[in-house]
Amino acid sequence: PITTLYPNLAERSVEPHRSFVIADIPGLIEGAADGAGPGAQFLRHLQRTRLLLHLGDIAPFDPDADPVHDAHSILEELRKYDESLYEKPRWLVINKIDLVPEEEREQRIAALIKGYGKVDPCFTISGLTGDGCKPLTYAIMDHVEQHQRETLIVDAVDETEDNED
C-alpha cells in the first residue's frame, strides 16, 4: 500500500573501490504485465538488473494483508511479462523484523518462507534499525563481483574463439 512512485537508483559502497548500483523499483500491482498502471515501465527497468531482491514485510500495516499472496502475485507478473525475468536470481529479503516480538520471529519467518516457496538465500532485516542490512549488502556485492568474473571469462572465451577463425 505504500511504495515509491518512481524508480530510484543509488550507489552503495561496501568498501573503497567496491560498490554497486541498486534500483528501488516501485511495487507492482496485479495486471502490471498487461499494462495496468505504470507496471510495464517498471518491469522494463528490472530487465537490466542482475539480481532481484524481493522485499517482503513480515509485519504489514494492514492486519488482513497476506504477504505470501502479494509475493506470488508479483512473481506471476514477472513470469507473464518475461520468463527470463522470472528466472533471474531472486533473493527474499524479509523486512520489518524489528516489529515482530523475538519469541514469534522464528515461527513467522519460517511460515513466510514456506509460503513463498524455494528461496536461497533469504535475509531478515530491519530497514529502521539497520539490523541485517550489512550482511545483505556484502552478499549483494559478492554476487555482483562473481557475475562480473563470469562475464569476463565468457568474453575471454568468445574472443579466443573469434581469433581462431
Coordinates of N, CA and C in Angstrom, one line a residue:
P1 N 0.8 -1.2 0.0 CA 0.0 0.0 0.0 C 0.8 1.3 0.0
I2 N 2.1 1.2 0.5 CA 2.9 2.3 0.5 C 4.2 1.9 -0.3
T3 N 4.5 2.7 -1.3 CA 5.6 2.3 -2.2 C 6.2 3.6 -2.8
T4 N 7.4 3.5 -3.3 CA 7.9 4.6 -4.1 C 7.1 4.7 -5.4
L5 N 7.1 5.9 -5.9 CA 6.3 6.2 -7.1 C 7.2 6.1 -8.4
Y6 N 8.5 6.3 -8.2 CA 9.4 6.3 -9.4 C 10.6 5.5 -9.0
P7 N 11.1 4.8 -10.0 CA 12.4 4.1 -9.8 C 13.5 5.0 -9.3
N8 N 14.2 4.6 -8.3 CA 15.3 5.3 -7.8 C 16.6 4.5 -7.9
L9 N 17.7 5.1 -8.3 CA 19.0 4.5 -8.4 C 19.9 5.1 -7.3
A10 N 20.7 4.2 -6.7 CA 21.7 4.7 -5.7 C 22.9 3.8 -5.8
E11 N 24.0 4.4 -5.5 CA 25.3 3.6 -5.5 C 25.5 3.3 -4.0
R12 N 25.9 2.0 -3.8 CA 26.1 1.5 -2.4 C 27.6 1.1 -2.4
S13 N 28.4 1.7 -1.6 CA 29.8 1.3 -1.4 C 29.9 0.4 -0.2
V14 N 30.6 -0.7 -0.3 CA 30.8 -1.5 0.8 C 32.2 -1.4 1.4
E15 N 33.1 -0.9 0.5 CA 34.5 -0.6 0.9 C 35.0 0.3 -0.2
P16 N 36.2 0.9 0.0 CA 36.7 1.7 -1.1 C 36.9 0.8 -2.3
H17 N 36.5 1.3 -3.5 CA 36.6 0.6 -4.8 C 35.7 -0.7 -4.9
R18 N 34.8 -0.8 -4.0 CA 33.8 -1.9 -4.1 C 32.4 -1.3 -3.9
S19 N 31.7 -1.2 -5.0 CA 30.4 -0.6 -5.0 C 29.5 -1.2 -6.1
F20 N 28.2 -1.0 -5.9 CA 27.3 -1.5 -6.9 C 26.1 -0.4 -6.9
V21 N 25.3 -0.5 -8.0 CA 24.2 0.3 -8.1 C 22.9 -0.5 -7.8
I22 N 22.1 0.1 -7.0 CA 20.9 -0.7 -6.6 C 19.7 0.2 -7.1
A23 N 18.7 -0.5 -7.6 CA 17.5 0.2 -8.1 C 16.3 -0.1 -7.2
D24 N 15.7 0.9 -6.7 CA 14.4 0.7 -5.9 C 13.3 0.9 -6.9
I25 N 12.6 -0.2 -7.2 CA 11.6 -0.2 -8.2 C 10.2 -0.2 -7.5
P26 N 9.3 0.7 -7.9 CA 8.0 0.7 -7.2 C 7.3 -0.6 -7.2
G27 N 6.5 -0.9 -6.3 CA 5.7 -2.1 -6.2 C 4.9 -2.3 -7.4
L28 N 4.7 -3.6 -7.7 CA 3.8 -3.9 -8.9 C 2.4 -4.3 -8.4
I29 N 1.5 -4.0 -9.3 CA 0.1 -4.4 -9.0 C -0.3 -5.6 -9.9
E30 N -1.3 -6.3 -9.5 CA -1.8 -7.4 -10.4 C -2.2 -6.7 -11.7
G31 N -1.8 -7.3 -12.8 CA -2.1 -6.8 -14.2 C -1.0 -5.9 -14.7
A32 N 0.1 -5.7 -14.0 CA 1.2 -4.8 -14.5 C 1.7 -5.4 -15.8
A33 N 1.9 -6.7 -15.9 CA 2.4 -7.2 -17.1 C 1.5 -7.0 -18.3
D34 N 0.3 -6.8 -18.1 CA -0.7 -6.5 -19.1 C -0.9 -5.0 -19.3
G35 N -0.2 -4.2 -18.7 CA -0.2 -2.7 -18.9 C -1.0 -2.0 -17.8
A36 N -1.4 -2.6 -16.7 CA -2.1 -1.9 -15.6 C -1.2 -1.0 -14.9
G37 N -1.6 0.2 -14.8 CA -0.7 1.2 -14.1 C 0.6 1.4 -14.9
P38 N 1.6 1.9 -14.2 CA 2.9 2.1 -14.9 C 3.8 0.8 -14.7
G39 N 3.1 -0.3 -14.4 CA 3.9 -1.5 -14.1 C 4.8 -2.0 -15.2
A40 N 4.3 -1.9 -16.5 CA 5.2 -2.4 -17.6 C 6.5 -1.6 -17.7
Q41 N 6.4 -0.3 -17.4 CA 7.6 0.6 -17.3 C 8.5 0.1 -16.3
F42 N 8.0 -0.3 -15.1 CA 8.9 -0.8 -14.0 C 9.5 -2.1 -14.4
L43 N 8.7 -3.0 -15.0 CA 9.2 -4.3 -15.4 C 10.4 -4.1 -16.4
R44 N 10.3 -3.2 -17.3 CA 11.4 -2.9 -18.2 C 12.7 -2.6 -17.4
H45 N 12.6 -1.8 -16.4 CA 13.8 -1.5 -15.5 C 14.4 -2.8 -15.0
L46 N 13.5 -3.7 -14.5 CA 14.0 -4.9 -13.9 C 14.8 -5.8 -14.9
Q47 N 14.5 -5.7 -16.2 CA 15.2 -6.5 -17.2 C 16.7 -6.2 -17.2
R48 N 17.1 -5.0 -16.8 CA 18.5 -4.6 -16.8 C 19.3 -5.0 -15.5
T49 N 18.6 -5.6 -14.6 CA 19.3 -6.0 -13.4 C 19.9 -7.4 -13.4
R50 N 20.8 -7.6 -12.5 CA 21.5 -8.9 -12.4 C 20.9 -9.8 -11.3
L51 N 20.2 -9.1 -10.4 CA 19.7 -9.8 -9.2 C 18.5 -9.1 -8.7
L52 N 17.4 -9.8 -8.4 CA 16.2 -9.2 -7.9 C 16.1 -9.5 -6.4
L53 N 15.9 -8.5 -5.6 CA 15.6 -8.6 -4.2 C 14.1 -8.5 -4.0
H54 N 13.5 -9.5 -3.5 CA 12.1 -9.4 -3.3 C 11.9 -9.1 -1.8
L55 N 11.5 -7.8 -1.6 CA 11.4 -7.3 -0.2 C 9.9 -7.6 0.3
G56 N 9.8 -8.3 1.3 CA 8.5 -8.6 1.9 C 8.5 -8.2 3.4
D57 N 7.3 -7.6 3.7 CA 7.1 -7.2 5.1 C 6.6 -8.3 5.9
I58 N 7.3 -8.6 7.0 CA 6.8 -9.6 7.9 C 5.7 -9.0 8.9
A59 N 5.6 -7.7 8.9 CA 4.7 -7.1 9.8 C 3.9 -6.0 9.0
P60 N 3.1 -6.4 8.0 CA 2.4 -5.4 7.2 C 1.5 -4.5 8.0
F61 N 1.3 -3.3 7.5 CA 0.4 -2.3 8.2 C -1.0 -2.8 8.3
D62 N -1.5 -3.5 7.3 CA -2.9 -4.0 7.2 C -2.9 -5.4 7.9
P63 N -3.6 -5.6 9.0 CA -3.6 -6.9 9.6 C -4.2 -8.0 8.7
D64 N -5.0 -7.6 7.7 CA -5.6 -8.5 6.8 C -4.8 -8.8 5.6
A65 N -3.6 -8.1 5.5 CA -2.7 -8.3 4.3 C -2.1 -9.7 4.4
D66 N -1.8 -10.3 3.2 CA -1.2 -11.6 3.1 C 0.0 -11.4 2.3
P67 N 1.2 -11.3 3.0 CA 2.5 -11.1 2.3 C 2.8 -12.2 1.3
V68 N 2.4 -13.4 1.6 CA 2.7 -14.6 0.7 C 1.9 -14.4 -0.6
H69 N 0.6 -14.1 -0.5 CA -0.2 -13.9 -1.6 C 0.3 -12.7 -2.5
D70 N 0.7 -11.6 -1.8 CA 1.3 -10.5 -2.5 C 2.5 -10.9 -3.3
A71 N 3.4 -11.7 -2.6 CA 4.6 -12.1 -3.3 C 4.4 -13.0 -4.5
H72 N 3.4 -13.9 -4.4 CA 3.1 -14.7 -5.5 C 2.5 -13.9 -6.6
S73 N 1.7 -12.9 -6.3 CA 1.2 -12.0 -7.4 C 2.3 -11.3 -8.1
I74 N 3.3 -10.8 -7.4 CA 4.4 -10.2 -8.1 C 5.2 -11.2 -8.9
L75 N 5.4 -12.4 -8.4 CA 6.1 -13.4 -9.2 C 5.4 -13.7 -10.5
E76 N 4.1 -13.8 -10.4 CA 3.3 -14.1 -11.6 C 3.4 -13.0 -12.6
E77 N 3.4 -11.7 -12.1 CA 3.6 -10.6 -13.1 C 4.9 -10.7 -13.8
L78 N 6.0 -11.1 -13.0 CA 7.3 -11.3 -13.6 C 7.2 -12.3 -14.7
R79 N 6.6 -13.4 -14.4 CA 6.5 -14.6 -15.3 C 5.7 -14.2 -16.6
K80 N 4.6 -13.5 -16.4 CA 3.8 -13.1 -17.5 C 4.5 -12.1 -18.4
Y81 N 5.3 -11.2 -17.8 CA 5.9 -10.2 -18.6 C 7.1 -10.7 -19.4
D82 N 7.9 -11.6 -18.8 CA 9.1 -12.1 -19.4 C 9.6 -13.3 -18.6
E83 N 9.6 -14.5 -19.1 CA 10.0 -15.7 -18.4 C 11.5 -15.5 -17.9
S84 N 12.3 -14.9 -18.7 CA 13.7 -14.7 -18.3 C 13.8 -13.8 -17.1
L85 N 12.9 -12.9 -17.0 CA 12.9 -12.0 -15.8 C 12.5 -12.8 -14.6
Y86 N 11.6 -13.7 -14.7 CA 11.2 -14.6 -13.6 C 12.3 -15.5 -13.2
E87 N 13.1 -15.9 -14.2 CA 14.2 -16.9 -13.9 C 15.5 -16.2 -13.4
K88 N 15.5 -14.9 -13.3 CA 16.7 -14.2 -12.8 C 16.9 -14.6 -11.3
P89 N 18.2 -14.6 -10.9 CA 18.4 -14.8 -9.4 C 17.6 -13.9 -8.6
R90 N 16.9 -14.5 -7.6 CA 16.0 -13.7 -6.8 C 16.2 -14.1 -5.3
W91 N 16.4 -13.1 -4.5 CA 16.6 -13.4 -3.1 C 15.4 -12.8 -2.3
L92 N 15.0 -13.5 -1.3 CA 13.9 -13.0 -0.4 C 14.5 -12.2 0.7
V93 N 14.1 -11.0 0.9 CA 14.5 -10.1 2.0 C 13.3 -9.8 2.8
I94 N 13.3 -10.3 4.0 CA 12.2 -10.1 4.9 C 12.5 -8.9 5.8
N95 N 11.6 -7.9 5.7 CA 11.9 -6.6 6.3 C 10.9 -6.4 7.5
K96 N 11.2 -5.4 8.3 CA 10.5 -5.0 9.5 C 10.5 -6.1 10.6
I97 N 11.6 -6.8 10.7 CA 11.8 -7.8 11.7 C 11.7 -7.2 13.1
D98 N 12.1 -5.9 13.2 CA 12.0 -5.2 14.5 C 10.6 -5.1 15.0
L99 N 9.6 -5.2 14.2 CA 8.2 -5.1 14.6 C 7.6 -6.4 15.1
V100 N 8.4 -7.5 15.1 CA 7.9 -8.8 15.5 C 8.5 -9.2 16.8
P101 N 7.8 -9.5 17.8 CA 8.4 -9.9 19.1 C 9.3 -11.1 18.9
E102 N 10.5 -11.0 19.6 CA 11.5 -12.0 19.4 C 11.0 -13.5 19.5
E103 N 10.1 -13.7 20.4 CA 9.6 -15.0 20.6 C 8.7 -15.5 19.5
E104 N 8.3 -14.6 18.6 CA 7.4 -15.0 17.4 C 8.2 -15.0 16.1
R105 N 9.4 -14.5 16.1 CA 10.1 -14.3 14.8 C 10.4 -15.5 14.1
E106 N 11.0 -16.5 14.7 CA 11.4 -17.7 14.0 C 10.2 -18.4 13.4
Q107 N 9.1 -18.5 14.1 CA 7.9 -19.1 13.6 C 7.3 -18.3 12.4
R108 N 7.3 -17.0 12.5 CA 6.7 -16.2 11.4 C 7.6 -16.2 10.2
I109 N 8.9 -16.1 10.4 CA 9.9 -16.2 9.3 C 9.7 -17.5 8.5
A110 N 9.7 -18.6 9.3 CA 9.5 -20.0 8.7 C 8.2 -20.1 7.9
A111 N 7.1 -19.5 8.4 CA 5.8 -19.5 7.7 C 5.9 -18.7 6.4
L112 N 6.5 -17.6 6.5 CA 6.7 -16.8 5.3 C 7.5 -17.5 4.2
I113 N 8.6 -18.0 4.6 CA 9.5 -18.8 3.7 C 8.7 -20.0 3.1
K114 N 8.0 -20.7 3.9 CA 7.3 -21.9 3.5 C 6.2 -21.5 2.4
G115 N 5.5 -20.4 2.7 CA 4.5 -19.9 1.8 C 5.1 -19.4 0.5
Y116 N 6.2 -18.7 0.6 CA 6.9 -18.1 -0.6 C 7.4 -19.2 -1.5
G117 N 7.9 -20.3 -1.0 CA 8.5 -21.3 -1.8 C 10.0 -21.3 -1.8
K118 N 10.6 -22.2 -2.6 CA 12.0 -22.3 -2.6 C 12.7 -21.0 -2.8
V119 N 13.6 -20.7 -1.9 CA 14.3 -19.4 -1.9 C 15.7 -19.6 -1.3
D120 N 16.7 -19.1 -2.0 CA 18.0 -19.2 -1.5 C 18.8 -18.1 -2.1
P121 N 19.3 -17.2 -1.4 CA 19.3 -17.1 0.1 C 18.1 -16.3 0.5
C122 N 17.9 -16.2 1.8 CA 16.9 -15.4 2.4 C 17.5 -14.6 3.5
F123 N 17.2 -13.3 3.6 CA 17.8 -12.4 4.6 C 16.6 -11.8 5.4
T124 N 16.9 -11.6 6.7 CA 16.0 -10.8 7.5 C 16.6 -9.5 7.9
I125 N 15.9 -8.4 7.8 CA 16.5 -7.1 8.0 C 15.4 -6.2 8.7
S126 N 15.9 -5.2 9.3 CA 15.1 -4.0 9.7 C 15.6 -2.8 9.0
G127 N 14.9 -2.3 8.1 CA 15.3 -1.0 7.5 C 15.3 0.1 8.4
L128 N 14.6 0.0 9.5 CA 14.6 1.1 10.5 C 15.8 1.1 11.4
T129 N 16.2 -0.1 11.9 CA 17.3 -0.2 12.8 C 18.6 -0.5 12.1
G130 N 18.5 -1.1 10.8 CA 19.7 -1.5 10.1 C 20.1 -2.9 10.4
D131 N 19.4 -3.6 11.3 CA 19.8 -5.0 11.6 C 19.7 -5.8 10.4
G132 N 20.8 -6.6 10.1 CA 20.8 -7.5 9.0 C 21.2 -6.8 7.6
C133 N 21.2 -5.5 7.6 CA 21.5 -4.8 6.3 C 22.9 -5.0 5.8
K134 N 23.9 -5.0 6.7 CA 25.3 -5.1 6.3 C 25.6 -6.5 5.7
P135 N 25.2 -7.6 6.3 CA 25.4 -8.9 5.6 C 24.7 -9.0 4.3
L136 N 23.5 -8.4 4.1 CA 22.8 -8.4 2.9 C 23.6 -7.6 1.8
T137 N 24.1 -6.4 2.2 CA 24.9 -5.5 1.3 C 26.1 -6.3 0.8
Y138 N 26.9 -6.9 1.7 CA 28.1 -7.6 1.3 C 27.7 -8.8 0.4
A139 N 26.6 -9.5 0.7 CA 26.2 -10.6 -0.2 C 25.9 -10.1 -1.6
I140 N 25.2 -9.0 -1.7 CA 24.9 -8.4 -3.0 C 26.2 -8.1 -3.7
M141 N 27.2 -7.5 -3.0 CA 28.4 -7.1 -3.6 C 29.2 -8.4 -4.1
D142 N 29.2 -9.4 -3.3 CA 29.8 -10.7 -3.7 C 29.1 -11.2 -5.0
H143 N 27.8 -11.2 -5.0 CA 27.1 -11.7 -6.2 C 27.4 -10.9 -7.4
V144 N 27.5 -9.6 -7.3 CA 27.8 -8.7 -8.4 C 29.2 -9.0 -8.9
E145 N 30.2 -9.1 -8.0 CA 31.6 -9.4 -8.4 C 31.7 -10.8 -9.1
Q146 N 31.0 -11.8 -8.5 CA 31.0 -13.1 -9.1 C 30.5 -13.0 -10.6
H147 N 29.4 -12.3 -10.8 CA 28.8 -12.2 -12.1 C 29.8 -11.5 -13.0
Q148 N 30.5 -10.5 -12.6 CA 31.4 -9.8 -13.4 C 32.6 -10.7 -13.8
R149 N 33.1 -11.5 -12.8 CA 34.1 -12.5 -13.2 C 33.7 -13.5 -14.2
E150 N 32.4 -14.0 -14.0 CA 31.9 -15.0 -15.0 C 31.7 -14.3 -16.4
T151 N 31.3 -13.1 -16.4 CA 31.2 -12.4 -17.7 C 32.5 -12.2 -18.4
L152 N 33.5 -11.9 -17.6 CA 34.9 -11.7 -18.2 C 35.4 -13.0 -18.7
I153 N 35.2 -14.1 -18.0 CA 35.6 -15.4 -18.5 C 34.9 -15.8 -19.8
V154 N 33.6 -15.6 -19.9 CA 32.8 -15.8 -21.1 C 33.3 -15.0 -22.2
D155 N 33.5 -13.7 -22.0 CA 34.0 -12.8 -23.0 C 35.4 -13.2 -23.5
A156 N 36.3 -13.6 -22.6 CA 37.6 -14.1 -23.0 C 37.5 -15.3 -23.8
V157 N 36.6 -16.2 -23.5 CA 36.5 -17.4 -24.3 C 35.9 -17.1 -25.7
D158 N 34.9 -16.2 -25.7 CA 34.4 -15.8 -27.0 C 35.4 -15.1 -27.9
E159 N 36.2 -14.3 -27.3 CA 37.3 -13.6 -28.1 C 38.3 -14.6 -28.6
T160 N 38.6 -15.6 -27.8 CA 39.6 -16.7 -28.2 C 39.0 -17.4 -29.4
E161 N 37.7 -17.8 -29.3 CA 37.1 -18.5 -30.4 C 37.0 -17.7 -31.7
D162 N 36.8 -16.4 -31.5 CA 36.7 -15.5 -32.7 C 38.1 -15.4 -33.4
N163 N 39.2 -15.4 -32.6 CA 40.5 -15.3 -33.1 C 41.0 -16.5 -33.8
E164 N 40.3 -17.7 -33.5 CA 40.7 -18.9 -34.2 C 40.1 -19.0 -35.6
D165 N 39.2 -18.2 -35.9 CA 38.6 -18.2 -37.3 C 39.4 -17.6 -38.3

